[in-house]
CSV table of C-alpha atoms in Angstrom, one decimal:
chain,number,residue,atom,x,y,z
A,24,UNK,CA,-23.7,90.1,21.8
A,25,UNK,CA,-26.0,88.2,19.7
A,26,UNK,CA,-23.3,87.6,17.1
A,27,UNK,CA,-22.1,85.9,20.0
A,28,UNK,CA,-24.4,84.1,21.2
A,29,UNK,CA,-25.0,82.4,18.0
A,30,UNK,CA,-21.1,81.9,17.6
A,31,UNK,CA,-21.2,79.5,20.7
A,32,UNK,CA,-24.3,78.1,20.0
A,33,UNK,CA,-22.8,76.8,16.3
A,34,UNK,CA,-19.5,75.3,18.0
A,35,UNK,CA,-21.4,73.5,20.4
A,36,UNK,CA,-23.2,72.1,17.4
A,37,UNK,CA,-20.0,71.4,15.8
A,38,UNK,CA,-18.5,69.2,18.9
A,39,UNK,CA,-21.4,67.7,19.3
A,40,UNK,CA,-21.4,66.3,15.9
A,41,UNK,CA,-17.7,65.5,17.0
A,42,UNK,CA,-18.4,63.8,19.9
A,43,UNK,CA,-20.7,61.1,17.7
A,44,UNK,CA,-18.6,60.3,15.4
A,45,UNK,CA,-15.7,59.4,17.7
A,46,UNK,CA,-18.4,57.2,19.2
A,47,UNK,CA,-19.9,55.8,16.3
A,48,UNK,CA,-16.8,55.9,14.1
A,49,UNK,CA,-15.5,52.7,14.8
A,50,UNK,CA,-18.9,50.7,15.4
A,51,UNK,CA,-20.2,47.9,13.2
A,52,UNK,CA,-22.7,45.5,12.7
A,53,UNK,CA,-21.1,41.9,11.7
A,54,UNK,CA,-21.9,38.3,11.2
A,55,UNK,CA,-18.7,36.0,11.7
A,56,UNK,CA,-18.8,32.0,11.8
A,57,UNK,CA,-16.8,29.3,14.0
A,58,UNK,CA,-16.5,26.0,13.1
A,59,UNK,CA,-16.1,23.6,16.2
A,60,UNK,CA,-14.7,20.0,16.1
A,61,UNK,CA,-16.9,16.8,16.3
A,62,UNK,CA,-15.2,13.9,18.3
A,63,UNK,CA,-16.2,10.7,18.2
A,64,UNK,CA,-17.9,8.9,20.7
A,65,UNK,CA,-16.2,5.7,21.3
A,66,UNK,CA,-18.6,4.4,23.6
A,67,UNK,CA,-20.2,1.9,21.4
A,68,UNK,CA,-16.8,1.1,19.6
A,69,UNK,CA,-15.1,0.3,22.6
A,70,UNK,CA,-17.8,-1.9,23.8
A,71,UNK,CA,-15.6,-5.5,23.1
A,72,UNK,CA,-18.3,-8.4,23.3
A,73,UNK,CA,-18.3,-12.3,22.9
A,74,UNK,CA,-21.5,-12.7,20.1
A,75,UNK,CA,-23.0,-15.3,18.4
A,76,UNK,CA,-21.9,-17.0,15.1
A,77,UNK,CA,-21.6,-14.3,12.6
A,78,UNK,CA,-20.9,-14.9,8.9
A,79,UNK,CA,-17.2,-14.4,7.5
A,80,UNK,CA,-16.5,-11.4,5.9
A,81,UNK,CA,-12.9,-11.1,5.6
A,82,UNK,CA,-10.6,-13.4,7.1
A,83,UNK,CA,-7.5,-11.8,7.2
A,84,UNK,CA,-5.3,-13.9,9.9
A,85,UNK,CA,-4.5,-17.3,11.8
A,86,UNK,CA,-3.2,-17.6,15.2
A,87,UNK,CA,-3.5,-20.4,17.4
A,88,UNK,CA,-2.5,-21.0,20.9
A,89,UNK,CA,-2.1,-24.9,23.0
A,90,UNK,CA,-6.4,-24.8,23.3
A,91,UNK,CA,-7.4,-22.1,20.3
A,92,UNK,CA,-7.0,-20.7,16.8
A,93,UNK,CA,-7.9,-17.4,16.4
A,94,UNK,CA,-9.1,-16.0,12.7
A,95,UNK,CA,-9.3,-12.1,12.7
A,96,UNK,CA,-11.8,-10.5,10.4
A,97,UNK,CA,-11.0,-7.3,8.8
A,98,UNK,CA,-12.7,-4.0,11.0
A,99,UNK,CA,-15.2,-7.1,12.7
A,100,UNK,CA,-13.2,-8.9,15.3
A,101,UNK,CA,-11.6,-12.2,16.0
A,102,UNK,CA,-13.7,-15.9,15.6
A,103,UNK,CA,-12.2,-18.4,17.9
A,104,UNK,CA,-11.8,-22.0,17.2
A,105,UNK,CA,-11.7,-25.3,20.1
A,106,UNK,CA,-8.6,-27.6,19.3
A,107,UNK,CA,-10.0,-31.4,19.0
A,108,UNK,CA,-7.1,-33.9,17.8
A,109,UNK,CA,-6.8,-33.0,14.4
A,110,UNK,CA,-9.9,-30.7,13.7
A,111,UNK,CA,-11.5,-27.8,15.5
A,112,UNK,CA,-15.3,-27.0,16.5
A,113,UNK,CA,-16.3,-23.0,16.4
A,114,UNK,CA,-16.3,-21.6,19.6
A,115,UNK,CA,-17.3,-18.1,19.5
A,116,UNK,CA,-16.8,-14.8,17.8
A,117,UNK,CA,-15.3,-11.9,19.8
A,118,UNK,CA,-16.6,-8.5,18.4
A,119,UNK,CA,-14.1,-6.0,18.2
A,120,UNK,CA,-14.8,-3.1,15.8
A,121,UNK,CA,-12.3,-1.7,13.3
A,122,UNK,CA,-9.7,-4.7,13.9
A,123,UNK,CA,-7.1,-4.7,11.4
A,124,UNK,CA,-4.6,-6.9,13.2
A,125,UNK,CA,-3.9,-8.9,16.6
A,126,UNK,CA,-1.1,-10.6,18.1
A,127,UNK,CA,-1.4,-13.5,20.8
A,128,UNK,CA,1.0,-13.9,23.2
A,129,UNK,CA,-0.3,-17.0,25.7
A,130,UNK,CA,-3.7,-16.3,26.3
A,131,UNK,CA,-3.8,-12.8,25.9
A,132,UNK,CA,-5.1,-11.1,22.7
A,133,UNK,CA,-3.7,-8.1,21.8
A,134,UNK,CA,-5.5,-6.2,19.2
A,135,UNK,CA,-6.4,-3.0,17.9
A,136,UNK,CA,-9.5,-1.4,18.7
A,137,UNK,CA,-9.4,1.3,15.5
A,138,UNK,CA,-6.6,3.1,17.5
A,139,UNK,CA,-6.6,1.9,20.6
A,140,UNK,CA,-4.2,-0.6,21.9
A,141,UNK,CA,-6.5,-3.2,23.5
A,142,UNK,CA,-5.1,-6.4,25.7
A,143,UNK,CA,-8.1,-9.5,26.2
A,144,UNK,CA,-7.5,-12.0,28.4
A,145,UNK,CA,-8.9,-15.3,26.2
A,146,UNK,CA,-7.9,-18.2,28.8
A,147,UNK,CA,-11.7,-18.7,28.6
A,148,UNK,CA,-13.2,-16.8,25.3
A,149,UNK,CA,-16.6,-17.9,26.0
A,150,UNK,CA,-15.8,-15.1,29.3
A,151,UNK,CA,-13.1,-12.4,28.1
A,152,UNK,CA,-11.8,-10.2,30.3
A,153,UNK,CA,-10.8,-6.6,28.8
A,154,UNK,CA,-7.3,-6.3,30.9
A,155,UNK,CA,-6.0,-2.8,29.7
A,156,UNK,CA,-7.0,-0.2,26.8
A,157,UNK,CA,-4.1,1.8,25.8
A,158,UNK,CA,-5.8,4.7,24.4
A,159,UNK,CA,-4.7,6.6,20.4
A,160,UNK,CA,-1.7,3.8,20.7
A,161,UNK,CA,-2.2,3.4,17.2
A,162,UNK,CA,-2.5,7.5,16.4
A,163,UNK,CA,0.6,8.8,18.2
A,164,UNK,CA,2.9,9.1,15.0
A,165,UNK,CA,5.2,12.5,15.2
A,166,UNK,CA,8.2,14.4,13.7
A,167,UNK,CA,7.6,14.1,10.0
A,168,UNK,CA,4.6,11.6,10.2
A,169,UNK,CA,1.6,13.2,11.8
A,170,UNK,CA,0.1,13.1,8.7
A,171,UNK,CA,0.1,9.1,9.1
A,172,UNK,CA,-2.8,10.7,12.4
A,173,UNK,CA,-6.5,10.5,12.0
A,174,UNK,CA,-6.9,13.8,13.3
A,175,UNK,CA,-7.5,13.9,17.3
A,176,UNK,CA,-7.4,16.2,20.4
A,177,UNK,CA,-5.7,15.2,23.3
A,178,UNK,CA,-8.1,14.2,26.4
A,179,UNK,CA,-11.1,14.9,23.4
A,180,UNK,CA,-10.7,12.1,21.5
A,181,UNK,CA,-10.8,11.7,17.5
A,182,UNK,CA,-12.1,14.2,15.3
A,183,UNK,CA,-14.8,13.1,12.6
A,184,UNK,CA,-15.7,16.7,11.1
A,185,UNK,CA,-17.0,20.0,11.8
A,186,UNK,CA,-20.0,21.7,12.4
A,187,UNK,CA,-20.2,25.7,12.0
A,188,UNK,CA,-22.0,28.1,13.8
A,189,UNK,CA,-22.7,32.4,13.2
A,190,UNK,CA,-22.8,34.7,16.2
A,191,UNK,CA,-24.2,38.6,15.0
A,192,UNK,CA,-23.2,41.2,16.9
A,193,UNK,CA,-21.3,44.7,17.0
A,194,UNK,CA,-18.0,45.4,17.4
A,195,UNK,CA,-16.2,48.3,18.4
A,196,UNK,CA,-12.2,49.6,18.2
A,197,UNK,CA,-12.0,48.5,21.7
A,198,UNK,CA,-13.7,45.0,20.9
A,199,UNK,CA,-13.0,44.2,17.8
A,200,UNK,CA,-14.4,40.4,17.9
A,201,UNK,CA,-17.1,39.1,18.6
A,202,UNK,CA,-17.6,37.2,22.3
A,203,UNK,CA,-17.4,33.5,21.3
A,204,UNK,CA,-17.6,32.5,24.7
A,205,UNK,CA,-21.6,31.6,25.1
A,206,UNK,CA,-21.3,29.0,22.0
A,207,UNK,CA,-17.5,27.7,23.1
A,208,UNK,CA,-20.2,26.3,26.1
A,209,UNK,CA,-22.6,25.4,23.4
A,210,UNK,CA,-20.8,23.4,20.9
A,211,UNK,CA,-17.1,22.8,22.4
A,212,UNK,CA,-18.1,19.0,23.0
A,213,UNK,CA,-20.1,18.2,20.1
A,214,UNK,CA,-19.8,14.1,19.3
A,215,UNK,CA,-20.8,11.7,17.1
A,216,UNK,CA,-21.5,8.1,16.8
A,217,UNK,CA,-20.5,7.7,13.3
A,218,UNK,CA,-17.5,7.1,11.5
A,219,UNK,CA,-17.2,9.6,8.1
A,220,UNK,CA,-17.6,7.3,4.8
A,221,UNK,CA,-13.8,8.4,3.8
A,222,UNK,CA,-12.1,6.8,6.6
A,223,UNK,CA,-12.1,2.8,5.2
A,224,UNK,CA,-12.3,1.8,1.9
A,225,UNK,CA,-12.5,-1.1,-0.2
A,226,UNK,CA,-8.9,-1.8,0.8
A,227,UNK,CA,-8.6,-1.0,4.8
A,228,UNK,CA,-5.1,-2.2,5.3
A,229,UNK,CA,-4.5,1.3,3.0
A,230,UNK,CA,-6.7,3.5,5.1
A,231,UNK,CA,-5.3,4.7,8.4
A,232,UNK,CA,-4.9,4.2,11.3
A,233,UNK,CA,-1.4,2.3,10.0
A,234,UNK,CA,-0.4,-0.1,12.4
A,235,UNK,CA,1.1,-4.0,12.3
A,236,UNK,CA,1.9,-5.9,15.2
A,237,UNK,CA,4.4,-8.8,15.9
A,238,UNK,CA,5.2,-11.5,18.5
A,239,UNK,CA,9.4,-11.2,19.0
A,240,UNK,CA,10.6,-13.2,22.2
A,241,UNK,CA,8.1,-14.5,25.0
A,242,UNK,CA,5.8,-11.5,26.0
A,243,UNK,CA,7.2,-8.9,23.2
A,244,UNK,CA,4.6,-7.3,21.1
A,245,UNK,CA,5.9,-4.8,18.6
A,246,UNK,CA,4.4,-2.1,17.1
A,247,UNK,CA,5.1,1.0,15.2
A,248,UNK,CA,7.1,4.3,17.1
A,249,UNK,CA,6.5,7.6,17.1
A,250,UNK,CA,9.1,7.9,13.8
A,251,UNK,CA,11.4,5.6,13.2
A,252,UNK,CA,11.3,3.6,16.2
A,253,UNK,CA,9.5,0.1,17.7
A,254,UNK,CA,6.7,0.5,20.1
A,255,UNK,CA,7.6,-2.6,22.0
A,256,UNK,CA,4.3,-3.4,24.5
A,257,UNK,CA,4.5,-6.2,27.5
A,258,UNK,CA,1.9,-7.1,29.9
A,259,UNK,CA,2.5,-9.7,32.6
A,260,UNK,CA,0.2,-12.5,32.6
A,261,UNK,CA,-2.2,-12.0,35.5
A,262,UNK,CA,-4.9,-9.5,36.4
A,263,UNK,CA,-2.9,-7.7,38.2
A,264,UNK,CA,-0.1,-7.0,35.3
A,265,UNK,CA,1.1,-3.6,34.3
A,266,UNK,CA,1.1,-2.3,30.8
A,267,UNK,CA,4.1,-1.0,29.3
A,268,UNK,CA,5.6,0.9,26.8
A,269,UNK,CA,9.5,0.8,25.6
A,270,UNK,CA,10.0,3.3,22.6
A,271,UNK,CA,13.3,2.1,21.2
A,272,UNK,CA,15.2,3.4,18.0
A,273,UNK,CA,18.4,2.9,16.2
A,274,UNK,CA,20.1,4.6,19.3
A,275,UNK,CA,18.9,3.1,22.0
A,276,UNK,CA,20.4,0.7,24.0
A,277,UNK,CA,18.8,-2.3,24.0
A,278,UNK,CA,17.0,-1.8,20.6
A,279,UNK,CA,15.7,-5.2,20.4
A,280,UNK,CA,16.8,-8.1,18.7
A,281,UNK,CA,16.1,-6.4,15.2
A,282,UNK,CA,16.0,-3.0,13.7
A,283,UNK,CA,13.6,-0.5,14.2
A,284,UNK,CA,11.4,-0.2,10.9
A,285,UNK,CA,12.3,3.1,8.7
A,286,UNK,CA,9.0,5.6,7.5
A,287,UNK,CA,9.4,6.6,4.2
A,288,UNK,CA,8.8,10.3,3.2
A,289,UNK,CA,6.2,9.0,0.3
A,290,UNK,CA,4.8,5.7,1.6
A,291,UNK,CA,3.0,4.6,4.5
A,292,UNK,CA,3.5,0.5,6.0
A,293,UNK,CA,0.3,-1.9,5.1
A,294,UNK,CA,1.1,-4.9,7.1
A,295,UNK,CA,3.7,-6.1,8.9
A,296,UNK,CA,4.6,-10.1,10.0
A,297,UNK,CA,7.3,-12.0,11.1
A,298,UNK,CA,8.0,-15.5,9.0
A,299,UNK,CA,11.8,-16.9,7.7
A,300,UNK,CA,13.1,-15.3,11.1
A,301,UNK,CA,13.1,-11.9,9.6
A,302,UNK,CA,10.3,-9.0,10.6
A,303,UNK,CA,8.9,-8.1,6.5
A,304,UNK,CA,7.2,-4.9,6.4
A,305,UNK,CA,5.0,-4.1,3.5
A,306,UNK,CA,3.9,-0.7,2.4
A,307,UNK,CA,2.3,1.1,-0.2
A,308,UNK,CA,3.5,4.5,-2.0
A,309,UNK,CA,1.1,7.4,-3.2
A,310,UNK,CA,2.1,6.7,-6.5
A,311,UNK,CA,1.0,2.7,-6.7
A,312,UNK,CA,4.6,2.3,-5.9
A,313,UNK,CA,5.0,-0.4,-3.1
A,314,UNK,CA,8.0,-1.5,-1.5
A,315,UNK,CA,8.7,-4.0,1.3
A,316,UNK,CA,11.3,-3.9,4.3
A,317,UNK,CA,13.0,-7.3,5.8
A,318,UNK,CA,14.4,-6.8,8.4
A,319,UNK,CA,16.9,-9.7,10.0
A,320,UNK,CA,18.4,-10.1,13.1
A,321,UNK,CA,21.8,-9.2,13.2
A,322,UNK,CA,24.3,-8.7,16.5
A,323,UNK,CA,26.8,-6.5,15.4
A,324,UNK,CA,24.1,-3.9,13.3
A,325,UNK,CA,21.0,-3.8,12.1
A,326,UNK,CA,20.2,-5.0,8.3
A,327,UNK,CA,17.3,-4.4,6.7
A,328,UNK,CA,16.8,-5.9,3.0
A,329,UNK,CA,14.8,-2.9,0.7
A,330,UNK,CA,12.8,-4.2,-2.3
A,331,UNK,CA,11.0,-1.5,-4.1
A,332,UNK,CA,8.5,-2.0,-6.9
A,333,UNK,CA,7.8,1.2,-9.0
A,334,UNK,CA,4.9,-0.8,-10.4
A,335,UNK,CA,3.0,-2.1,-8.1
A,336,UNK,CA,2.1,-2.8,-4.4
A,337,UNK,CA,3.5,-6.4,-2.8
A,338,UNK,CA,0.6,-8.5,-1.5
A,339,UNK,CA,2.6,-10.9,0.3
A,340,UNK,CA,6.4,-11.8,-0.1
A,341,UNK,CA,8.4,-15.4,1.3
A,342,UNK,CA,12.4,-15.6,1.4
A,343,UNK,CA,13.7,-18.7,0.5
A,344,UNK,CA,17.0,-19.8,1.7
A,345,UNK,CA,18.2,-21.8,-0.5
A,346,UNK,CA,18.5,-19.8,-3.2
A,347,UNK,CA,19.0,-15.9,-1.5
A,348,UNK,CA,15.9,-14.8,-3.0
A,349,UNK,CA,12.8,-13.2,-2.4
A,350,UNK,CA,9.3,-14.5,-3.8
A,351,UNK,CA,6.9,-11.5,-4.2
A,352,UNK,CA,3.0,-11.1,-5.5
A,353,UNK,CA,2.2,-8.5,-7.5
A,354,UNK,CA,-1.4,-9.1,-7.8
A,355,UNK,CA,-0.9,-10.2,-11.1
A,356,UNK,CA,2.2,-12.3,-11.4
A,357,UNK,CA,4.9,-13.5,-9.1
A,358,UNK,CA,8.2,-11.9,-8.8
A,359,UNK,CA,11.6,-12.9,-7.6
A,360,UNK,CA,14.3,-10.3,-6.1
A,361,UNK,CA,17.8,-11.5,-5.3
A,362,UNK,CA,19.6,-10.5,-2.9
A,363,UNK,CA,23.0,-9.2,-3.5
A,364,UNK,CA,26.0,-11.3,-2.2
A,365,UNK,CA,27.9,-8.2,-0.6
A,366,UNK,CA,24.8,-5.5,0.5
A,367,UNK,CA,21.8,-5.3,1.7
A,368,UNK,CA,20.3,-4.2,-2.0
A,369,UNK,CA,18.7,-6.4,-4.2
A,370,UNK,CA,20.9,-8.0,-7.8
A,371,UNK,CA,18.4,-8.7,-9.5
A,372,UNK,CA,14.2,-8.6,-10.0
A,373,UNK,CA,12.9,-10.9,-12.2
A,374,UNK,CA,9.1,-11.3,-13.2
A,375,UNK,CA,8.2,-14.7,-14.1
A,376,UNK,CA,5.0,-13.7,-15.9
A,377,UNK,CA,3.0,-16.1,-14.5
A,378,UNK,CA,-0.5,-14.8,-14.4
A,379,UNK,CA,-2.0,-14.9,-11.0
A,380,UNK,CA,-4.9,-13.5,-8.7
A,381,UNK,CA,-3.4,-15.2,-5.5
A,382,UNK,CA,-3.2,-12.8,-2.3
A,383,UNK,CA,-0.8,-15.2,-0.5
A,384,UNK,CA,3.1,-16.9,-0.6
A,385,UNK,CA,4.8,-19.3,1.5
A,386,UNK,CA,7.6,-22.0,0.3
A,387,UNK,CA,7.3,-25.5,1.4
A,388,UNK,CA,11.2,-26.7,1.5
A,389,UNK,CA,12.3,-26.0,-2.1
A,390,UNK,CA,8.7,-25.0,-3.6
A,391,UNK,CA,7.0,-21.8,-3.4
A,392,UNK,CA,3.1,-22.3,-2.6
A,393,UNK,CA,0.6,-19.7,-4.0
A,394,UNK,CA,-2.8,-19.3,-2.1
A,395,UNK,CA,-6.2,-17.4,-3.5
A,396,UNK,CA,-8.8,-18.3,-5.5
A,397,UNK,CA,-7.4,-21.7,-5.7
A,398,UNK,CA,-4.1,-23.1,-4.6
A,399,UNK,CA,-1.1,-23.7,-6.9
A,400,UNK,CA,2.7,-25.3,-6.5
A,401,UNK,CA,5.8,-24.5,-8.2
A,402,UNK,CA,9.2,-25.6,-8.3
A,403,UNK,CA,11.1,-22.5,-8.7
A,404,UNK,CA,14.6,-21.9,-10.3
A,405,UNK,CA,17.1,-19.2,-11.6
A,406,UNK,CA,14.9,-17.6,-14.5
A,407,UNK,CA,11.4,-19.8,-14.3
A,408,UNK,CA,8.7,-20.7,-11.8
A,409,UNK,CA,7.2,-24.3,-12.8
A,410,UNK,CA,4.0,-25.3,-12.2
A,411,UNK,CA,4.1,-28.5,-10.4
A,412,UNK,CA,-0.1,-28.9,-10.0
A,413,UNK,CA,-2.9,-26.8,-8.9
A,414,UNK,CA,-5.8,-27.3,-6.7
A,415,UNK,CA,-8.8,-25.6,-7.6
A,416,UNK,CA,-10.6,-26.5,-4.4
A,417,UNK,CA,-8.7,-25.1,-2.4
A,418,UNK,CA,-8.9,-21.4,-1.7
A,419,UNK,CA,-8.5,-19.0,1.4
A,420,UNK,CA,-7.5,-15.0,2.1
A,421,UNK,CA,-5.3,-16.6,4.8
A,422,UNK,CA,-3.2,-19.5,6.1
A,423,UNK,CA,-1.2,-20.7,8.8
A,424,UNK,CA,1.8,-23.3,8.6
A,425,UNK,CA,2.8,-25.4,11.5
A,426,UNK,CA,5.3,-28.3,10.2
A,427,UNK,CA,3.2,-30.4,7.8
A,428,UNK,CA,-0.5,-28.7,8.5
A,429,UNK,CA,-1.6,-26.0,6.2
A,430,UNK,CA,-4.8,-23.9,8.2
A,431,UNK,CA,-6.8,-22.3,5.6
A,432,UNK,CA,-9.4,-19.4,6.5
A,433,UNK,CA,-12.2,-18.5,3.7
A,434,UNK,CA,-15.4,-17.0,4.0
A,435,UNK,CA,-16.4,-20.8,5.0
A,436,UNK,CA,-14.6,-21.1,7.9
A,437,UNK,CA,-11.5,-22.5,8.7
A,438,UNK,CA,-9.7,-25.6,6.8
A,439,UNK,CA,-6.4,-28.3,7.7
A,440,UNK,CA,-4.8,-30.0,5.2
A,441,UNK,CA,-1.6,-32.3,5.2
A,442,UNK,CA,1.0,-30.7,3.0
A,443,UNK,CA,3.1,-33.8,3.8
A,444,UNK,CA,3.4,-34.3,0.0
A,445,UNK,CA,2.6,-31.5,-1.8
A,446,UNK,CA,1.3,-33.1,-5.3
A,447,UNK,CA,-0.8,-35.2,-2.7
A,448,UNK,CA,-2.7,-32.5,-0.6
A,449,UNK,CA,-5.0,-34.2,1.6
A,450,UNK,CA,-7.8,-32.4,3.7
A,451,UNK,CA,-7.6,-33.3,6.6
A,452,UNK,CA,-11.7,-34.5,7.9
């Protein structure tokens, strides 16, 4: 009897034993991390303001209107000019943050906002009125592109990094992760107020977000599609306008008056105007490749012109009728590209070696204006580019040409000059 006693009392030991280890077995003591997203807070960027005179930094474009010109400076906003006869008196500078291009249409002002569509009613500029903000406009890029996306979150907003936090706890075979759920409350809307040091360079127009925008017809704004495609914005004059978007492609019906642009697998678009009647598209490959896309307005189907430059990135490019070619700036020397009689491909590039720092081009009937440090003319022909003179003291990042008047923008201010005869520029007082 006692052998038996001792026999029971040694299994209960034994399935006690058991019973802890299928307990314990599976029990563990862990640390584990989460990183959650920072968004940006906008509130401070989106706050659109008429200031006081600030100093140029970087003019970067002209547009005028029947009372205003409008000079964009780069990721600053837009100074504002008062028409008087032949000169103009500074009006005002409207402080938009991360600018990188505008379009007027009347007196609306559409700009971007870093990448937010926004529309500015500037019948008055001295008293804007913010009409409509079309929110990531300029960060909606899909199919193969999303990498053209500063990262976001829809409804959240823009992400500008991380921030990581450890939770300790046990976990068992029925829970084998740790409950999340206290610091999702925590740190699921962390912001911030600044922007990370990567996102713009010395060079903006090649940091994202990528965008251009064009006037086409009376109230047309276009802008870059989802992928391949125009993002064609209207908004009727009025407070009481509606904003809207047509997304239109090779297949749609209408398309538009000219093709949609074309996103290349290596390259990404660095500015986009419209000039010669065609819609030129300049962009810039990983590889310090460039290329640039005219684009001219055909009925029948769509034509787009492709110049590539395995060298270097265009600054600026003019067509010149006269003589089917294209007039390109390399940043060092002026090219011309000829277009082939029977395609849409180029016959011929040429590079004049003609030393040069200018940023912009523009003919004048049958000469070919450079603009930058100082201001040259040349009377071009098959195989050479002659000087005709140079003006030293004249200089500007950007122009605009309306008939004989040539509007100059420097860090200075804005400039007029009769172009009436080109070996006799005259500034015009």
């Amino acid at each position: 009897m006692k052998q038996l006693s001792c026999l029971f009392l040694l299994l209960v030991l034994l399935g006690c034993e058991d019973n802890f280890e299928d307990t314990h077995r599976y029990s563990k003591l862990i640390t584990s991390s989460k990183d959650y997203p920072i968004y940006l807070d906008m509130m401070e960027i989106d706050d659109i303001q008429v200031r006081e005179n600030p100093t140029f930094i970087s003019p970067f474009k002209i547009l005028s209107n029947d009372n205003y010109y409008f000079v964009g400076d780069m990721l600053k906003g837009v100074h504002v000019y008062e028409k008087e006869a032949s000169r103009a008196n500074y009006l005002c500078f409207i402080e938009c943050r991360y600018i990188k291009d505008f379009e007027l249409a009347d007196n609306l002002l559409f700009c971007n906002n870093l990448v937010d569509m926004v529309v500015i009613d500037v019948n008055n500029p001295m008293k804007i009125h913010i009409l409509h903000r079309q929110k990531n406009h300029f960060n909606s890029f899909s199919g193969y592109k999303e990498c053209w996306n500063i990262p976001y979150e829809n409804e959240k907003g823009l992400i500008v990094g991380t921030e990581r936090h450890e939770l300790t706890g046990t976990v068992t075979e029925e829970q084998p992760n740790l409950d999340f759920s206290e610091y999702d409350q925590l740190y699921g809307n962390l912001t911030s107020k600044v922007i990370p040091d990567n996102w713009f360079s010395d060079h903006p127009e090649y940091d994202k977000p990528y965008l251009g925008m064009i006037k086409l017809g009376t109230d047309e704004i276009y802008t870059y599609g989802t992928y391949n495609s125009w993002a064609i914005c209207t908004y009727p004059s009025g407070e009481l306008g509606v904003f809207k978007v047509r997304e239109v492609d090779l297949w749609t019906e209408p398309r538009g008056n000219y093709a949609p642009p074309y996103y290349y697998s290596d390259a990404f678009p660095v500015r986009m105007f419209f000039e010669d009647d065609m819609v030129y598209i300049l962009g810039a490959a990983y590889n310090n490749s460039g290329y640039c896309d005219c684009i001219t307005y055909n009925k029948d189907y769509p034509l787009t012109y492709h110049l590539y430059f395995p060298n270097f990135r265009p600054l600026d490019i003019t067509y010149m009728q006269t003589m089917q070619a294209f007039f390109v700036l390399s940043g060092q020397s002026i090219w011309v590209a000829y277009k082939s009689s029977d395609s849409v491909y180029m016959e011929r590039y040429i590079d004049y070696e003609i030393q040069t720092d200018a940023t912009s081009i523009f003919n004048v009937g049958n000469n070919v204006v450079t603009l930058g440090n100082h201001l040259s003319v040349y009377s071009p022909s098959e195989n050479q580019l002659k000087l005709v003179k140079e003006y030293p003291e004249i200089s500007g990042t950007c122009y605009s040409k309306v008939e004989d008047v040539l509007t100059i923008a420097n860090t200075q201010g804005i400039f007029f000059y009769d172009i009436t005869d080109l070996e006799n520029i005259q500034l015009i007082p």
